[in-house]
JSON list of C-alpha atoms in Angstrom, two decimals:
[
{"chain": "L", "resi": 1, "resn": "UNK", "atom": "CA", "xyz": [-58.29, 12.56, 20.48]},
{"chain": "L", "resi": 2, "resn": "UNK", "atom": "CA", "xyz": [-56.29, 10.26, 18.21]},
{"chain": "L", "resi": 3, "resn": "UNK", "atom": "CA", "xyz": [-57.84, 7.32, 17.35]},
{"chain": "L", "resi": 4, "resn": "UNK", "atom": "CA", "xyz": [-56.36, 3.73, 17.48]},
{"chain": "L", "resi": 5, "resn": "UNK", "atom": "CA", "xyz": [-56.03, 1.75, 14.07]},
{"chain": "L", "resi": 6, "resn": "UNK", "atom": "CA", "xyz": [-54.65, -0.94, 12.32]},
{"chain": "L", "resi": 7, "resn": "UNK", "atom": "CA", "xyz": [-51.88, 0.53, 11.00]},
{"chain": "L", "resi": 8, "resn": "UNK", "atom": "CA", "xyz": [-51.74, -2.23, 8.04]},
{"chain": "L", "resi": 9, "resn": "UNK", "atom": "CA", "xyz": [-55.25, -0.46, 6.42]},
{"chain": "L", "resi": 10, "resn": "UNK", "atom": "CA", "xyz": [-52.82, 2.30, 5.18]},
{"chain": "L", "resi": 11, "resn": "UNK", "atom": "CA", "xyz": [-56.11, 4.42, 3.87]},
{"chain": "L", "resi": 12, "resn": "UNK", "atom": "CA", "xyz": [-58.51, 5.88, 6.79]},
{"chain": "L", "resi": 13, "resn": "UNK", "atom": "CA", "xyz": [-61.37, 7.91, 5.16]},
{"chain": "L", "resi": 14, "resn": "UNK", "atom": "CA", "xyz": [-63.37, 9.01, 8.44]},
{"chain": "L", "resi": 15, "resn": "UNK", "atom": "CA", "xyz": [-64.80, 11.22, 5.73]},
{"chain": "L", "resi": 16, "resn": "UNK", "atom": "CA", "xyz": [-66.12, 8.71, 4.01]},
{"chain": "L", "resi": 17, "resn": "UNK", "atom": "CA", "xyz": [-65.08, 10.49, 0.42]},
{"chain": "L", "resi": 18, "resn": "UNK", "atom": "CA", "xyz": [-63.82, 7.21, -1.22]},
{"chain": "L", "resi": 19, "resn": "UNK", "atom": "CA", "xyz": [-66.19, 4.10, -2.11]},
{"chain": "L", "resi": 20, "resn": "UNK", "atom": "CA", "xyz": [-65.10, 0.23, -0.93]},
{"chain": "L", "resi": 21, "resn": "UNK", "atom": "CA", "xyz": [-64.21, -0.04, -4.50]},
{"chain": "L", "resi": 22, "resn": "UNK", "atom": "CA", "xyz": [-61.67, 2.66, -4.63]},
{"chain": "L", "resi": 23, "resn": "UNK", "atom": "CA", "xyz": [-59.89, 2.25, -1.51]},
{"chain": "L", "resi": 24, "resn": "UNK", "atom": "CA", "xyz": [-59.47, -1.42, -2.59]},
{"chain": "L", "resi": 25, "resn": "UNK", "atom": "CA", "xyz": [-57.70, -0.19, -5.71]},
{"chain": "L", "resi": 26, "resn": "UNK", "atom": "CA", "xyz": [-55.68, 2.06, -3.72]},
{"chain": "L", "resi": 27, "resn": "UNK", "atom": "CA", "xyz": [-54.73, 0.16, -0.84]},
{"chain": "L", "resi": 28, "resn": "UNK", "atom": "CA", "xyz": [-53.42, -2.10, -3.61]},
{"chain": "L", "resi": 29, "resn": "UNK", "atom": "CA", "xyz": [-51.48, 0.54, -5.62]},
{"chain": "L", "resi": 30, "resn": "UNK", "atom": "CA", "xyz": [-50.09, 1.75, -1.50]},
{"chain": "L", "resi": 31, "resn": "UNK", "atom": "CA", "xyz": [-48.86, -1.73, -0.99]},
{"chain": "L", "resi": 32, "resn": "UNK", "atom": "CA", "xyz": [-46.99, -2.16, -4.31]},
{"chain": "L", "resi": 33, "resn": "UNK", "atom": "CA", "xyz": [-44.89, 1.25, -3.28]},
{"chain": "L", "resi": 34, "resn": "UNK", "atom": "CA", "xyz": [-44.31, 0.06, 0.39]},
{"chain": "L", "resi": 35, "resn": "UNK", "atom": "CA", "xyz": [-43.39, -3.38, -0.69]},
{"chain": "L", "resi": 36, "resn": "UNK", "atom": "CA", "xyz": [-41.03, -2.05, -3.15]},
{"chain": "L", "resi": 37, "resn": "UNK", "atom": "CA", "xyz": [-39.63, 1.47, -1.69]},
{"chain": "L", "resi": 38, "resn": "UNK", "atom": "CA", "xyz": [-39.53, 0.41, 2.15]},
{"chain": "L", "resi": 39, "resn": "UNK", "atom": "CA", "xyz": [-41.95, 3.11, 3.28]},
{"chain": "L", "resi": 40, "resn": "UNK", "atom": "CA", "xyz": [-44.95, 3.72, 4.60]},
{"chain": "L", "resi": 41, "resn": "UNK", "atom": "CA", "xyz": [-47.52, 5.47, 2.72]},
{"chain": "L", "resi": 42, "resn": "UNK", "atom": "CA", "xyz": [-50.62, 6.53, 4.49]},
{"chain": "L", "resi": 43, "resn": "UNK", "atom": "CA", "xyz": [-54.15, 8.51, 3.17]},
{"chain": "L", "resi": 44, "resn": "UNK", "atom": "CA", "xyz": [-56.13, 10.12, 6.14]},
{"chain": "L", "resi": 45, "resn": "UNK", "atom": "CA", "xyz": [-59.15, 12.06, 5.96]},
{"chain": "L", "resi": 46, "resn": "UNK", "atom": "CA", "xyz": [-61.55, 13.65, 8.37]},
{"chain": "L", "resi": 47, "resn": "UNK", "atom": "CA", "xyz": [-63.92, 16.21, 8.93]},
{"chain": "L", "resi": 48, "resn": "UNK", "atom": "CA", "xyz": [-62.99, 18.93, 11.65]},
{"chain": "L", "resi": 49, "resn": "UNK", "atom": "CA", "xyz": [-63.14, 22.44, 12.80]},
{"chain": "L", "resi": 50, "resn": "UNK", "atom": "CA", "xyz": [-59.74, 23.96, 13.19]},
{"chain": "L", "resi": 51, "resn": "UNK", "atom": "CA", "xyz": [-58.20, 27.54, 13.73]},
{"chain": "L", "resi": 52, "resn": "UNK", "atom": "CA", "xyz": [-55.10, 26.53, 12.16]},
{"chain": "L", "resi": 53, "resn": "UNK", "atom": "CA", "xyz": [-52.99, 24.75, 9.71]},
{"chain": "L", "resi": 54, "resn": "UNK", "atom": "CA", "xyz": [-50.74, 23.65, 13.36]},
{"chain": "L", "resi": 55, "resn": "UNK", "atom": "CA", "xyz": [-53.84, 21.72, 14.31]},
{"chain": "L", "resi": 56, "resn": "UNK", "atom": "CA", "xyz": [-53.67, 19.51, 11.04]},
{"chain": "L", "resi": 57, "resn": "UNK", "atom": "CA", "xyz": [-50.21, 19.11, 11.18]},
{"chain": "L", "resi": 58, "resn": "UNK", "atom": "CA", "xyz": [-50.23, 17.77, 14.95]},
{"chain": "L", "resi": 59, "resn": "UNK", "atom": "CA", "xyz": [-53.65, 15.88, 14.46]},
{"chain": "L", "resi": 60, "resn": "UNK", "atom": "CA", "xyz": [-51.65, 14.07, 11.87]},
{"chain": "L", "resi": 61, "resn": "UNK", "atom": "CA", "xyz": [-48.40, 13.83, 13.31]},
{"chain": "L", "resi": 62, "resn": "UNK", "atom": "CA", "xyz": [-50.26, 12.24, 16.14]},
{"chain": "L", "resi": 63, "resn": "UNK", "atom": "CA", "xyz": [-51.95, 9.99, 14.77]},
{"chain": "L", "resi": 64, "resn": "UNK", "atom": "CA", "xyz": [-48.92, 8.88, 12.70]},
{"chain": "L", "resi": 65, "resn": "UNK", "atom": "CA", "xyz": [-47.18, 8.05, 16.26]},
{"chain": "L", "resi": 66, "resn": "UNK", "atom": "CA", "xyz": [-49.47, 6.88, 17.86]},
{"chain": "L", "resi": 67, "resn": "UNK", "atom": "CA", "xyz": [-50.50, 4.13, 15.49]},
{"chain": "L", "resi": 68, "resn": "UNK", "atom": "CA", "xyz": [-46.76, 3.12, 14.90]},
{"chain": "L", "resi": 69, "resn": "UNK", "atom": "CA", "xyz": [-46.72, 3.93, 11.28]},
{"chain": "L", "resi": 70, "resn": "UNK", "atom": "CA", "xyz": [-43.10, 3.37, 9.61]},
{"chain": "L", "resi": 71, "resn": "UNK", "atom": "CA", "xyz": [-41.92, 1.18, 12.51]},
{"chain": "L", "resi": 72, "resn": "UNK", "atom": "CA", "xyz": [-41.10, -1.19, 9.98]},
{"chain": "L", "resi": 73, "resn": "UNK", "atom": "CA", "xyz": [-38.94, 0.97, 7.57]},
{"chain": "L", "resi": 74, "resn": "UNK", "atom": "CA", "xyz": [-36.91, 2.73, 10.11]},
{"chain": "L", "resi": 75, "resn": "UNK", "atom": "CA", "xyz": [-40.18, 5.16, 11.01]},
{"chain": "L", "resi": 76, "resn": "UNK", "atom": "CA", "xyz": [-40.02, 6.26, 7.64]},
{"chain": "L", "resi": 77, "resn": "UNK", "atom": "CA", "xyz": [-43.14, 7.37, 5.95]},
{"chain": "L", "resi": 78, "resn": "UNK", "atom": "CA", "xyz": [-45.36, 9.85, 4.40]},
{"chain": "L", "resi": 79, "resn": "UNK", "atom": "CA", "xyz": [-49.23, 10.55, 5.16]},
{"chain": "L", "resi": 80, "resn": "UNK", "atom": "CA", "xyz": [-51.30, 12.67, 2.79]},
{"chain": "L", "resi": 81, "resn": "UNK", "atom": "CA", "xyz": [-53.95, 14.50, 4.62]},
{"chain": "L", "resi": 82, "resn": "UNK", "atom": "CA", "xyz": [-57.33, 16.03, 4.07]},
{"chain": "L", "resi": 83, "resn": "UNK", "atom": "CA", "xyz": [-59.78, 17.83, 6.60]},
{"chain": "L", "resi": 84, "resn": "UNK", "atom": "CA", "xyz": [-63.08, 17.85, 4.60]},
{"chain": "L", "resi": 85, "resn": "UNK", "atom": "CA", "xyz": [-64.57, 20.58, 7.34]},
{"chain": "L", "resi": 86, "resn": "UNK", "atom": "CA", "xyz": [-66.94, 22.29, 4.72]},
{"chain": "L", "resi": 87, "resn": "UNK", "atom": "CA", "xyz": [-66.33, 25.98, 5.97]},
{"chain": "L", "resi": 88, "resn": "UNK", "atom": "CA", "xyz": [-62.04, 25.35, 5.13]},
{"chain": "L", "resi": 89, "resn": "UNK", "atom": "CA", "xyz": [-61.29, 22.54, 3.77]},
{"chain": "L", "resi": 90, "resn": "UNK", "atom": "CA", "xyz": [-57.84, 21.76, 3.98]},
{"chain": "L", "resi": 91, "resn": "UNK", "atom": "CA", "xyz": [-55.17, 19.21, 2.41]},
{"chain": "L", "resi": 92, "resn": "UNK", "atom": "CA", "xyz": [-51.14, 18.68, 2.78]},
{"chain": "L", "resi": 93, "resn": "UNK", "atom": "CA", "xyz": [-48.56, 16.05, 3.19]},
{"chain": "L", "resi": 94, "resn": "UNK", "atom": "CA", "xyz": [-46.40, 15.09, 6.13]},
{"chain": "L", "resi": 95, "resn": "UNK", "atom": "CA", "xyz": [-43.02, 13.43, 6.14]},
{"chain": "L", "resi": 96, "resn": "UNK", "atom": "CA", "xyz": [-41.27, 11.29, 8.27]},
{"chain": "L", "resi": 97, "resn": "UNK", "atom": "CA", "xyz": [-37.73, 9.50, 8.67]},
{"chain": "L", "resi": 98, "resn": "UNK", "atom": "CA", "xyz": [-35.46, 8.71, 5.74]},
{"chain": "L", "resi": 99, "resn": "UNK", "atom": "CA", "xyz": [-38.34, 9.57, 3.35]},
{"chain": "L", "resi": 100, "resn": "UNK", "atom": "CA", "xyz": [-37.99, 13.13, 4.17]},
{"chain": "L", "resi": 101, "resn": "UNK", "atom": "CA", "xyz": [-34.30, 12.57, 2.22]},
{"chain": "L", "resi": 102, "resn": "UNK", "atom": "CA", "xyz": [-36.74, 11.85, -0.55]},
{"chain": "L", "resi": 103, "resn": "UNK", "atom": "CA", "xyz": [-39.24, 13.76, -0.64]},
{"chain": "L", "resi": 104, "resn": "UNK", "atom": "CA", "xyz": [-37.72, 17.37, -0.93]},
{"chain": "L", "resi": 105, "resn": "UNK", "atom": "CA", "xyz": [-39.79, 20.56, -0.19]},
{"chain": "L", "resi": 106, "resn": "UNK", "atom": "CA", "xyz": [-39.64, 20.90, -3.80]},
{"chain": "L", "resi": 107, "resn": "UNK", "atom": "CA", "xyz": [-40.92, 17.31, -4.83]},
{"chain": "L", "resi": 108, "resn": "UNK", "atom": "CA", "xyz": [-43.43, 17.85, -2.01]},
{"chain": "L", "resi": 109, "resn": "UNK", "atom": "CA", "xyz": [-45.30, 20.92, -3.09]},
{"chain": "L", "resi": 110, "resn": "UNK", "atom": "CA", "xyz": [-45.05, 19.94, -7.04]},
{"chain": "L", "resi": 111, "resn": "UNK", "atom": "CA", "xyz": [-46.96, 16.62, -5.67]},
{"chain": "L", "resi": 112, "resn": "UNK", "atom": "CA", "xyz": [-49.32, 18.88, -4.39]},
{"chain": "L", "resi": 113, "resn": "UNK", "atom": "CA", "xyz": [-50.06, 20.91, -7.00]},
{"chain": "L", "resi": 114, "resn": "UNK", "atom": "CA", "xyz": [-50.10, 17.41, -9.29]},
{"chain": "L", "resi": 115, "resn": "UNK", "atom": "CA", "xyz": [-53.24, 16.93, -6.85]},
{"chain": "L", "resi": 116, "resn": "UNK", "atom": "CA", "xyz": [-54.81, 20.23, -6.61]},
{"chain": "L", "resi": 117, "resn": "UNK", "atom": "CA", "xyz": [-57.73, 19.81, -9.25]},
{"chain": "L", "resi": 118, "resn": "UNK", "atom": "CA", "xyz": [-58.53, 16.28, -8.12]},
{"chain": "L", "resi": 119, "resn": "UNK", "atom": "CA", "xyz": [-58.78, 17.38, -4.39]},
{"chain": "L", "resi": 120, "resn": "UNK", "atom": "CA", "xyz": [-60.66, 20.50, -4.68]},
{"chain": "L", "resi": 121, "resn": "UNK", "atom": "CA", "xyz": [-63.00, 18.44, -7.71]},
{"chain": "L", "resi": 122, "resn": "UNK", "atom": "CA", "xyz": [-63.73, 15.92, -4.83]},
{"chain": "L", "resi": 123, "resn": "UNK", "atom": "CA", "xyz": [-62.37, 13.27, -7.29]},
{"chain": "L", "resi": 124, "resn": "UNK", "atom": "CA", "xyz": [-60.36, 11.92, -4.27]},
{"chain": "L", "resi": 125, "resn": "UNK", "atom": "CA", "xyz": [-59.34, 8.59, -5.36]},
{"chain": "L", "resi": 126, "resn": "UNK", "atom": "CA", "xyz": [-58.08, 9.97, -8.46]},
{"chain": "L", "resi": 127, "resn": "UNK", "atom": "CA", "xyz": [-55.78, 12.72, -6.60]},
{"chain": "L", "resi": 128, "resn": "UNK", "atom": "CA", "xyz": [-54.91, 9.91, -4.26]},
{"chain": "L", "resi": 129, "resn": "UNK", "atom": "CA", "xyz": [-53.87, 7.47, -6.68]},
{"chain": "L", "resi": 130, "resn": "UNK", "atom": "CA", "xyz": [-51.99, 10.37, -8.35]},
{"chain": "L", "resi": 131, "resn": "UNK", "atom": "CA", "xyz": [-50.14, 11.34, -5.14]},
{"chain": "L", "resi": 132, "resn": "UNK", "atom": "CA", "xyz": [-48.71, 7.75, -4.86]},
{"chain": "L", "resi": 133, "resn": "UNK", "atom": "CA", "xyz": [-47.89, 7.39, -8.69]},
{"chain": "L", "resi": 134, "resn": "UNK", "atom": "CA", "xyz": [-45.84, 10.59, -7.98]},
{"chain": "L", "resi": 135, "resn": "UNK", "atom": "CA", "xyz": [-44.41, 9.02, -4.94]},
{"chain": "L", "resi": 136, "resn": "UNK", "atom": "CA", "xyz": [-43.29, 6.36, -7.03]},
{"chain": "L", "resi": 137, "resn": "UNK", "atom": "CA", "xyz": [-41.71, 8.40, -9.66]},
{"chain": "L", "resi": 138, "resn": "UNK", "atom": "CA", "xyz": [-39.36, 10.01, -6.83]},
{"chain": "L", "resi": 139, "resn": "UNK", "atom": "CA", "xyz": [-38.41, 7.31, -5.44]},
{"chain": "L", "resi": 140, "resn": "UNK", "atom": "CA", "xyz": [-37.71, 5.74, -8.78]},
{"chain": "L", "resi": 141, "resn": "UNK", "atom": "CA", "xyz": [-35.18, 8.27, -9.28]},
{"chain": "L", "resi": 142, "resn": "UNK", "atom": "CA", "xyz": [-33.46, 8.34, -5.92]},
{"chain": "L", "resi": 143, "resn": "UNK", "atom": "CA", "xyz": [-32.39, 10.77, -3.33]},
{"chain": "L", "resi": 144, "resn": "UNK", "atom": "CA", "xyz": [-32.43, 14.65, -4.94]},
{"chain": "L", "resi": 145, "resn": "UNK", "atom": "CA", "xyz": [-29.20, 16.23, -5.26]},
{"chain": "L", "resi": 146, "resn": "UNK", "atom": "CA", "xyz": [-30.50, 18.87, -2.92]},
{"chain": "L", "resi": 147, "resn": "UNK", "atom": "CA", "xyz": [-30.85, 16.63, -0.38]},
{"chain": "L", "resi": 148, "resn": "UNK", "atom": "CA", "xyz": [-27.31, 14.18, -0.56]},
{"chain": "L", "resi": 149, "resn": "UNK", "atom": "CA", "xyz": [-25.99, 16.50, 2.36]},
{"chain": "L", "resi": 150, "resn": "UNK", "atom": "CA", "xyz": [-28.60, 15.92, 4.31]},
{"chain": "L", "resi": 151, "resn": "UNK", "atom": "CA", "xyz": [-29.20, 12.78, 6.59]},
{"chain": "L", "resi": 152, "resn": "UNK", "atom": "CA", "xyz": [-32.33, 12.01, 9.39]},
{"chain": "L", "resi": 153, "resn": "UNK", "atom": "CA", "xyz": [-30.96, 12.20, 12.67]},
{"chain": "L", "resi": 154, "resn": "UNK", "atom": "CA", "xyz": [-31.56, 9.80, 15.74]},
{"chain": "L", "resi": 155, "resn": "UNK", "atom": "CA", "xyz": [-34.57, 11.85, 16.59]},
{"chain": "L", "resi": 156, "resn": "UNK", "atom": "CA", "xyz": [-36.19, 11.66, 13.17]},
{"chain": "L", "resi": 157, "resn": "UNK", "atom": "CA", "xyz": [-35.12, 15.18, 12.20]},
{"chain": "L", "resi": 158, "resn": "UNK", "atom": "CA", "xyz": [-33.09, 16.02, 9.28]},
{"chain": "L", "resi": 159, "resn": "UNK", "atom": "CA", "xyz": [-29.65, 17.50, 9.63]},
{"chain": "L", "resi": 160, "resn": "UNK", "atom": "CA", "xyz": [-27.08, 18.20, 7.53]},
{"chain": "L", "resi": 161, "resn": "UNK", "atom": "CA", "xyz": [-24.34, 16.28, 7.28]},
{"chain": "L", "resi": 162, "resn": "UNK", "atom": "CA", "xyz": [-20.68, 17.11, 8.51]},
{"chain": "L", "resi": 163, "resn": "UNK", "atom": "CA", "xyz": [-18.45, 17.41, 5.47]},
{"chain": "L", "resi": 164, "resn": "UNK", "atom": "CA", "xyz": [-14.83, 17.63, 6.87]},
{"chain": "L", "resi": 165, "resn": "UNK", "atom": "CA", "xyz": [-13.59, 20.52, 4.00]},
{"chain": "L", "resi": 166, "resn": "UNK", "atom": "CA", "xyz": [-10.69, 18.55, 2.94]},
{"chain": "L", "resi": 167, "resn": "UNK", "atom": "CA", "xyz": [-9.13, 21.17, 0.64]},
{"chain": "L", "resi": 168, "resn": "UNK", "atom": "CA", "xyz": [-9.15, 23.90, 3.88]},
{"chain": "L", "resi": 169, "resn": "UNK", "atom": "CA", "xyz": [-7.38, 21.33, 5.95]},
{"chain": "L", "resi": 170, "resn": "UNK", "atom": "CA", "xyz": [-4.76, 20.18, 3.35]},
{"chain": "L", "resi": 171, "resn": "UNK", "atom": "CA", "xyz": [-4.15, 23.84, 2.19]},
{"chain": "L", "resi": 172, "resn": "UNK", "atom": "CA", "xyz": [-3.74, 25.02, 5.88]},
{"chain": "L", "resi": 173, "resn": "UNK", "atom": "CA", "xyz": [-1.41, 22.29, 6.47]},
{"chain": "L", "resi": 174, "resn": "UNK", "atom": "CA", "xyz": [0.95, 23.06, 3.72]},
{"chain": "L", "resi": 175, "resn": "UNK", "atom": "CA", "xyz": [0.82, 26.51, 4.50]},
{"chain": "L", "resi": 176, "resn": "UNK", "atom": "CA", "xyz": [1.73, 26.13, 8.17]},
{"chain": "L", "resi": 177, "resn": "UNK", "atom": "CA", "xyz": [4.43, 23.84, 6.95]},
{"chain": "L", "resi": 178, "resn": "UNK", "atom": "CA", "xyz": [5.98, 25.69, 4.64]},
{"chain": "L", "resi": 179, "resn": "UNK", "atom": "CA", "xyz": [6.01, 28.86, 7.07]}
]
């Protein structure tokens, strides 16, 4: 079951691992970056028994959808996750739309090994804030150069571009011309 939110809260802690103090100061440091980037930045916890990582993901993805997260910034946005479920805890971050153009595989697992310590130390709001001051430091300096072939399709799924190869076309046409 996916439950039904506002999605304006931006910071769900079913776990109840933050205090009212600290998800104040974060919800305020969220909507600084969303006001300024165009994204939607989302911090989800909960405490459940899975048999695999696949369950987080679509728990996640699902609730993302479902509560019309991003709809604003062309269903971009990014949701950092953590099951508290005492026997496996588990934590990770899930991209969607144009921030995927953004946030690179690479960018994605140095943020979470930026947040490591503070997750597994239970200082959540710390690792939290932390995840969003490095979301902010990406998106300060733009689109990766790994990723400027790349564009999010219709469908929300990244694809790389079509490059016509200009110097195969112009080389093939002199050669046919000249034969």
């Amino acid at each position: 079951n996916t439950y039904a939110v506002d999605a304006s809260e931006k910071i769900y802690d079913f776990s109840n691992i933050l205090n009212d103090d600290e998800e104040k100061k974060l919800k305020s440091v969220i909507d600084q970056f969303i006001k300024k980037y165009k994204t939607d930045v989302v911090v989800l916890t909960d405490d459940f028994k899975y048999m695999s990582d696949l369950e987080n993901e679509e728990f996640t993805s699902d609730f993302y959808d479902y509560n019309d997260f991003g709809m604003d910034y062309n269903n971009s946005g990014i949701v950092l996750f953590r099951n508290t479920y005492s026997s496996d805890p588990y934590y990770n971050i899930y991209i969607f739309g144009d921030a995927q153009l953004y946030m690179s595989e690479d960018r994605t697992e140095a943020t979470l090994d930026h947040i490591y310590d503070y997750i597994y130390g239970k200082n959540y709001y710390m690792g939290f804030s932390k995840f969003v001051n490095d979301l902010s430091l990406y998106y300060a300096e733009g689109i990766p150069k790994t990723m400027q072939d790349y564009e999010v399709n219709q469908n929300g799924y990244l694809s790389r571009k079509f490059i016509v190869p200009w110097f195969e076309v112009i080389s093939t046409t002199v050669i046919l011309t000249t034969i």
